[in-house]
Short mmCIF file of N, CA and C in Angstrom, two decimals:
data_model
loop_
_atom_site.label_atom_id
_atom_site.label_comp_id
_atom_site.label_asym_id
_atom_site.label_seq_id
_atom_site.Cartn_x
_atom_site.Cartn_y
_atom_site.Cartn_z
N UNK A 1 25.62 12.14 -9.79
CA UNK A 1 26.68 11.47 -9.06
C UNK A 1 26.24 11.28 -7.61
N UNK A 2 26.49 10.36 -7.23
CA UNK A 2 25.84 10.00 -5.27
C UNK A 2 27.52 10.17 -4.63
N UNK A 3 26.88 10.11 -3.47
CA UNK A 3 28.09 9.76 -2.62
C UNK A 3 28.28 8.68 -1.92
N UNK A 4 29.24 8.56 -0.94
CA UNK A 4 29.17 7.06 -0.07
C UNK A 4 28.54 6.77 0.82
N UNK A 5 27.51 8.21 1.24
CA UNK A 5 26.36 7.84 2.54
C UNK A 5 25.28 6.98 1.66
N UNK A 6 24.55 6.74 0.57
CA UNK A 6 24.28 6.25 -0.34
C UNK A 6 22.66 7.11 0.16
N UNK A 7 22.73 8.47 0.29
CA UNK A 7 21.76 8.93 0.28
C UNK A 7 20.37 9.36 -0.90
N UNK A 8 21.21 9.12 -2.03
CA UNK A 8 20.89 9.21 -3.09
C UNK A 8 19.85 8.19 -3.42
N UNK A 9 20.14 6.81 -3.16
CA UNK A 9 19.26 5.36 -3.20
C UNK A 9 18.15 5.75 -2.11
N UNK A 10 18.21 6.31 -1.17
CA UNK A 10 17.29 6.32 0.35
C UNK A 10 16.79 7.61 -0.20
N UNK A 11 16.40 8.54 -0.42
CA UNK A 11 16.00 9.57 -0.26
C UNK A 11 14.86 9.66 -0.31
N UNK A 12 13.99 10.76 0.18
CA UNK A 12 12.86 10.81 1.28
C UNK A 12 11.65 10.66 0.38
N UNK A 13 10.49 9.63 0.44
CA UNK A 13 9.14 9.65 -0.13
C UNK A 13 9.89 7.84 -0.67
N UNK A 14 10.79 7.27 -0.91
CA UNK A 14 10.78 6.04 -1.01
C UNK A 14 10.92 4.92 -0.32
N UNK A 15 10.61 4.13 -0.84
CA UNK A 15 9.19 2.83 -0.20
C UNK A 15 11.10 1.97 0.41
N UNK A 16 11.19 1.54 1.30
CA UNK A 16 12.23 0.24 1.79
C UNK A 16 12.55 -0.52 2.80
N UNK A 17 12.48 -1.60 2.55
CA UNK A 17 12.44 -2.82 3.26
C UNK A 17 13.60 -2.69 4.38
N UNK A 18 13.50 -2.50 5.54
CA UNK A 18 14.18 -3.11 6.72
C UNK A 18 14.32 -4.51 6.91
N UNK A 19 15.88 -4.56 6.64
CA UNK A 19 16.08 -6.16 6.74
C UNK A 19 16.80 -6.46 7.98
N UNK A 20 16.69 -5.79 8.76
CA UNK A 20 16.42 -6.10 10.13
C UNK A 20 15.30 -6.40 10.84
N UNK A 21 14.56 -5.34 10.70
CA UNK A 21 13.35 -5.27 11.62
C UNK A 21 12.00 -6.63 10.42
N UNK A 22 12.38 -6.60 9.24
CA UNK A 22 11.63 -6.62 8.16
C UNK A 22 9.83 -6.30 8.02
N UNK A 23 10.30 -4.60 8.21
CA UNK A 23 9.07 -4.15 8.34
C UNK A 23 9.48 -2.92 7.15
N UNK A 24 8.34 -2.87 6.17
CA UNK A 24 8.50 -1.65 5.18
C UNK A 24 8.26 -0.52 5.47
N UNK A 25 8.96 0.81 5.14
CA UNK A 25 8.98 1.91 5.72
C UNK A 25 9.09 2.85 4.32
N UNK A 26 8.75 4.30 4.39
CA UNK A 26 8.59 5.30 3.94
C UNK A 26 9.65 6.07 4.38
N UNK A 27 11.10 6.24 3.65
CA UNK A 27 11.82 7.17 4.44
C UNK A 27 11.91 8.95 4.17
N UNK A 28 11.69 8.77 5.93
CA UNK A 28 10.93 10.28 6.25
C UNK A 28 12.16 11.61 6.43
N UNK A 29 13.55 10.74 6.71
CA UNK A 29 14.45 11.73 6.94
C UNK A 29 15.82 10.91 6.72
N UNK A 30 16.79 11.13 6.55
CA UNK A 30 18.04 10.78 5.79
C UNK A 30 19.23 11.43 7.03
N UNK A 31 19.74 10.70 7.90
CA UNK A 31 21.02 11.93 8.95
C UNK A 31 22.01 10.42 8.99
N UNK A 32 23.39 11.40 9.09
CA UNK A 32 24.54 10.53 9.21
C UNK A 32 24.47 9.26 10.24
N UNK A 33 23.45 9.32 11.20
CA UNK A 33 23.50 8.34 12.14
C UNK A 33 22.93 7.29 11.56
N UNK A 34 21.87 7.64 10.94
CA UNK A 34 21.01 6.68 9.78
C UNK A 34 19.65 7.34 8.89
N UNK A 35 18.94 6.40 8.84
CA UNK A 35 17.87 6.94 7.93
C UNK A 35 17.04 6.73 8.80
N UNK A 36 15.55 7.74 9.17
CA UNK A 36 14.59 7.18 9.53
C UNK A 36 12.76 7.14 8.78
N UNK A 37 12.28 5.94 8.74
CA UNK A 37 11.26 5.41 8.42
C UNK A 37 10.40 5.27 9.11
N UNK A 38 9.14 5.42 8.47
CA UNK A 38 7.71 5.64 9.40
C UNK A 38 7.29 4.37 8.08
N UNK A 39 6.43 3.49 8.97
CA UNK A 39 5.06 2.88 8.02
C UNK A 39 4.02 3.22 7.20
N UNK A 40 3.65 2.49 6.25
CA UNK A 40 2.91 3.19 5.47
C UNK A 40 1.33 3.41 5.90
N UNK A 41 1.40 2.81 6.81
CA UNK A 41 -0.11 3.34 7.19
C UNK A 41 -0.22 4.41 8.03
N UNK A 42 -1.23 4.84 8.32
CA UNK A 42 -1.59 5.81 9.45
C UNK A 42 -1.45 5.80 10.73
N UNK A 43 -0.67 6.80 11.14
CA UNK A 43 -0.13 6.32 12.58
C UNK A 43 0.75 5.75 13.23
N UNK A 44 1.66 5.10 12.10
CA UNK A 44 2.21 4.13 12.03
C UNK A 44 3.75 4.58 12.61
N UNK A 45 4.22 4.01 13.83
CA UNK A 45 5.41 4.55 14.24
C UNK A 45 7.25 4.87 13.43
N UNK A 46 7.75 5.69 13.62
CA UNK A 46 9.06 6.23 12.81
C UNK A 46 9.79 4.82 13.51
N UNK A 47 11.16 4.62 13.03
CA UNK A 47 12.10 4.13 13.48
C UNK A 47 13.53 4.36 12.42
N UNK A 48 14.45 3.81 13.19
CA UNK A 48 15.69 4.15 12.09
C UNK A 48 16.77 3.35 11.77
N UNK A 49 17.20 3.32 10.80
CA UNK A 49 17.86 2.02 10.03
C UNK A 49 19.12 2.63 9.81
N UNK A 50 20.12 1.80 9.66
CA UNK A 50 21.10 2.14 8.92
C UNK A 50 21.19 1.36 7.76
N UNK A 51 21.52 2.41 6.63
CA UNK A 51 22.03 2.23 5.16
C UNK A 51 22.38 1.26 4.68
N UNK A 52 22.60 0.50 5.28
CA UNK A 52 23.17 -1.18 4.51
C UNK A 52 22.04 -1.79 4.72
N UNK A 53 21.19 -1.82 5.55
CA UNK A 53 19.85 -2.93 6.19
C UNK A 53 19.02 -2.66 5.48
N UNK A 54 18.84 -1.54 4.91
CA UNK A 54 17.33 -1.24 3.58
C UNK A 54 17.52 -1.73 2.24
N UNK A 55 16.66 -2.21 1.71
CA UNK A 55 16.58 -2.45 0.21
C UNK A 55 15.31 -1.92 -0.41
N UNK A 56 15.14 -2.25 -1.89
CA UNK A 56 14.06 -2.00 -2.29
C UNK A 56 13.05 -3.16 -2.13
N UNK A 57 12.13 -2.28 -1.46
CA UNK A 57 10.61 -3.31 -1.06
C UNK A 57 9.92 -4.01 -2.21
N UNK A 58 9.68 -5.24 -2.49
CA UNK A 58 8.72 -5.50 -3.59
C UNK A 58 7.61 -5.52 -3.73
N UNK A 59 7.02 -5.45 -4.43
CA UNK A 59 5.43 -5.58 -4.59
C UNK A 59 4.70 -6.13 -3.26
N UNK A 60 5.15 -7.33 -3.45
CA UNK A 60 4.38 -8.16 -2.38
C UNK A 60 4.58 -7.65 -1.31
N UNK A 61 5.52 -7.41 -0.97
CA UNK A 61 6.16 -6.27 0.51
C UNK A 61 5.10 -4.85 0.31
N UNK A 62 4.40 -4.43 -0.57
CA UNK A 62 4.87 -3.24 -0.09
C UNK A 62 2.64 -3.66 -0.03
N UNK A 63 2.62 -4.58 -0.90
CA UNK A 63 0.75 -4.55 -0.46
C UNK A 63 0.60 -5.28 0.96
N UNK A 64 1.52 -6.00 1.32
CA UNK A 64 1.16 -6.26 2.59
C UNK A 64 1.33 -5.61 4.11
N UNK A 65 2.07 -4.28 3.50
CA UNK A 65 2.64 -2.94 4.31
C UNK A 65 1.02 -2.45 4.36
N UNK A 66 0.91 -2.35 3.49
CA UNK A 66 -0.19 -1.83 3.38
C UNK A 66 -1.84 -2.35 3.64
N UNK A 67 -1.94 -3.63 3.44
CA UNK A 67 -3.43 -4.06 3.20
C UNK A 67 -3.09 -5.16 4.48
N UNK A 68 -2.32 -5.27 5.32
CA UNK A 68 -2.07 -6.16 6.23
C UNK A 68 -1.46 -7.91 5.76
N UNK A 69 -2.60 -8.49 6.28
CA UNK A 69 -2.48 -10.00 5.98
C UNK A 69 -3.59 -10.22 4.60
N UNK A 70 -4.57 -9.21 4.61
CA UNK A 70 -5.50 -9.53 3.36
C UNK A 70 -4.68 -9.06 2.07
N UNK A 71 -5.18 -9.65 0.83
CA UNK A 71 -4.24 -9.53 -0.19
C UNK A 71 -5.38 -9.07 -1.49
N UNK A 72 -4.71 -8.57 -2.40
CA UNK A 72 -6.03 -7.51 -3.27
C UNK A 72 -6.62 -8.51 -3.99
N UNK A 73 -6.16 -10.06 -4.45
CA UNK A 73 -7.48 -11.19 -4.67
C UNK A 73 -8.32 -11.42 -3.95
N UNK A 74 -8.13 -11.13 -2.58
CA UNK A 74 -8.84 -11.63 -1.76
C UNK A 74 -10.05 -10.52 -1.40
N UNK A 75 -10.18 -9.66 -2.33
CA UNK A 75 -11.36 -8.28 -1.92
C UNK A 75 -12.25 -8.64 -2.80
N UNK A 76 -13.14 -8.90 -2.89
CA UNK A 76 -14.16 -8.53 -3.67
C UNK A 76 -13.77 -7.10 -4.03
N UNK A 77 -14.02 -7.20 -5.63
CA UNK A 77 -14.32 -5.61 -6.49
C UNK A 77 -15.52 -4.59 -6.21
N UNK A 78 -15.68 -3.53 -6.37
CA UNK A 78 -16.63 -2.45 -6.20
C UNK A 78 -17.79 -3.26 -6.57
N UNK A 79 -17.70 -3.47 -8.20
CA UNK A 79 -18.11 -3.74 -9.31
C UNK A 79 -19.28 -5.13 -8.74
N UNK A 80 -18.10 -5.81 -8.34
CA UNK A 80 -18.88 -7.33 -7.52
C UNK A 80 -19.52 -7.31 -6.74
N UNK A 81 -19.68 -6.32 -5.64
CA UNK A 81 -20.63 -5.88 -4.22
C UNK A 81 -21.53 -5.35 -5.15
N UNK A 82 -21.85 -4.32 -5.83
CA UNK A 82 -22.88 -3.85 -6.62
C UNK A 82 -23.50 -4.80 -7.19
N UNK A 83 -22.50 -5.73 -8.37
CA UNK A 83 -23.77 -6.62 -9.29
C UNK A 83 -23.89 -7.70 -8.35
N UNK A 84 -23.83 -7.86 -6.78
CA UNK A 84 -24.28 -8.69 -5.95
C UNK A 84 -25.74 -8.50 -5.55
N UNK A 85 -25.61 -7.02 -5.18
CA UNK A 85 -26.62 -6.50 -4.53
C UNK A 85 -27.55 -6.32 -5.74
N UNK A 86 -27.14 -6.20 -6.80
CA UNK A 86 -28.59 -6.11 -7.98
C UNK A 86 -29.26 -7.25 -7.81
N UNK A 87 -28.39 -8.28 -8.23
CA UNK A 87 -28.87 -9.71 -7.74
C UNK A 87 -29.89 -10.14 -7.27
N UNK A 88 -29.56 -9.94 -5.67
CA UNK A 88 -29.98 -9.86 -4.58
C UNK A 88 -31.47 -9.54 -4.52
N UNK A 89 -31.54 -8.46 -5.45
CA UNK A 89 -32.65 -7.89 -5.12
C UNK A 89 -34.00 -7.76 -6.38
N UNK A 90 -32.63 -9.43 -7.35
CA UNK A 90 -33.80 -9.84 -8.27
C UNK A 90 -34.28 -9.78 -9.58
N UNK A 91 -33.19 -8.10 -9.75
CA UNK A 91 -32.62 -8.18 -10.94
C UNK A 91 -32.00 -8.92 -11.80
N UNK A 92 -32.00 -9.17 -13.11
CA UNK A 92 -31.89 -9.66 -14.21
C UNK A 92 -30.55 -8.63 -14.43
N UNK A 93 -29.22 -9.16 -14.61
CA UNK A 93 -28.02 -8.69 -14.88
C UNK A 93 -27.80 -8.57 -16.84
N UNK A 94 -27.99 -7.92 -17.38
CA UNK A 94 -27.69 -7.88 -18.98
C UNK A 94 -26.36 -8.08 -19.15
N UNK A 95 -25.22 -8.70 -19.78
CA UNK A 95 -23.98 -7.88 -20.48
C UNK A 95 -24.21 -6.95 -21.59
N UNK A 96 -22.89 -5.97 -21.06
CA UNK A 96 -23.01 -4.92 -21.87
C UNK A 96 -23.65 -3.94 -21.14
N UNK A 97 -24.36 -3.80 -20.44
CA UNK A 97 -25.53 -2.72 -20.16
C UNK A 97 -24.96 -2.36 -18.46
N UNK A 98 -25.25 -0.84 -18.39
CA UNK A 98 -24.75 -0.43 -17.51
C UNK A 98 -25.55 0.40 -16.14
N UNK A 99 -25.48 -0.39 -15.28
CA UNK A 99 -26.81 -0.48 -14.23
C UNK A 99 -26.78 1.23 -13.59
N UNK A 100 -27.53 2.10 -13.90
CA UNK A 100 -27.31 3.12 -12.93
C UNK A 100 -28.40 3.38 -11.88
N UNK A 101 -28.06 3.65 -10.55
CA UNK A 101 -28.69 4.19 -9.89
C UNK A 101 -30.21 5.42 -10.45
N UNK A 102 -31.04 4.89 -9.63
CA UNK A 102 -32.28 6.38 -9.97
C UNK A 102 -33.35 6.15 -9.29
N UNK A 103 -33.20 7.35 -8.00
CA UNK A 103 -34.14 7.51 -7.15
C UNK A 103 -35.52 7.93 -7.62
N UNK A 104 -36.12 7.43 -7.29
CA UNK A 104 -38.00 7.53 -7.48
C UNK A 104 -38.35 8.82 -6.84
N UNK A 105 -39.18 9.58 -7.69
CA UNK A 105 -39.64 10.78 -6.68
C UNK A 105 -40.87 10.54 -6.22
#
C-alpha cells in the first residue's frame, strides 16, 4: 500500500526524469520538502524536485544521461576495433574462427 507523498513510486536507487529541469536523475533521498536527485554520471551534481515533476525516464532518456550526445549505434563494438586492427595488420579474417592473442617468446 503507498501513501500520498507518493514515496513509494520515487524511492531511492530509481532512474527519473525531471520535467522541469529535464535532466535525469538517480533519486538519492526522498524528504517532505521533495525528493533529491544526483546524475548518473560521476560527479554529477544533487538537486531537488518535487513529486509531481518526476516521471519514469525512458530508454532514450536514460542512455543519453548517460553516454551524453553519443548514442550506443554510434560506438563501434569491442569486437569491431579488434577485427579492425587484425585487418590492419594483414590478416586474413576466417568466419567461425576465433582470433586469440599469443605473445612470442
Amino acid at each position: 500500500m503507498t501513501d500520498d507523498s507518493g514515496a513509494a513510486e520515487h524511492a531511492i536507487g530509481r532512474i527519473r526524469m525531471d520535467t522541469t529541469t529535464g535532466r535525469v536523475g538517480i533519486v538519492i533521498d526522498v524528504r517532505e520538502t521533495g525528493i533529491d536527485l544526483r546524475g548518473p554520471t560521476h560527479g554529477a551534481r544533487a538537486w531537488t524536485a518535487k513529486p509531481e515533476d518526476l516521471r519514469i525516464a525512458t530508454r532514450e532518456e536514460i542512455t543519453h544521461a548517460y553516454l551524453g550526445k553519443r548514442s550506443l549505434d554510434a560506438q563501434p563494438s569491442r569486437r569491431d576495433v579488434v577485427m579492425g586492427r587484425v585487418r590492419g595488420r594483414g590478416h586474413e579474417v576466417v568466419p567461425g574462427v576465433t582470433v586469440v592473442r599469443h605473445d612470442e617468446s
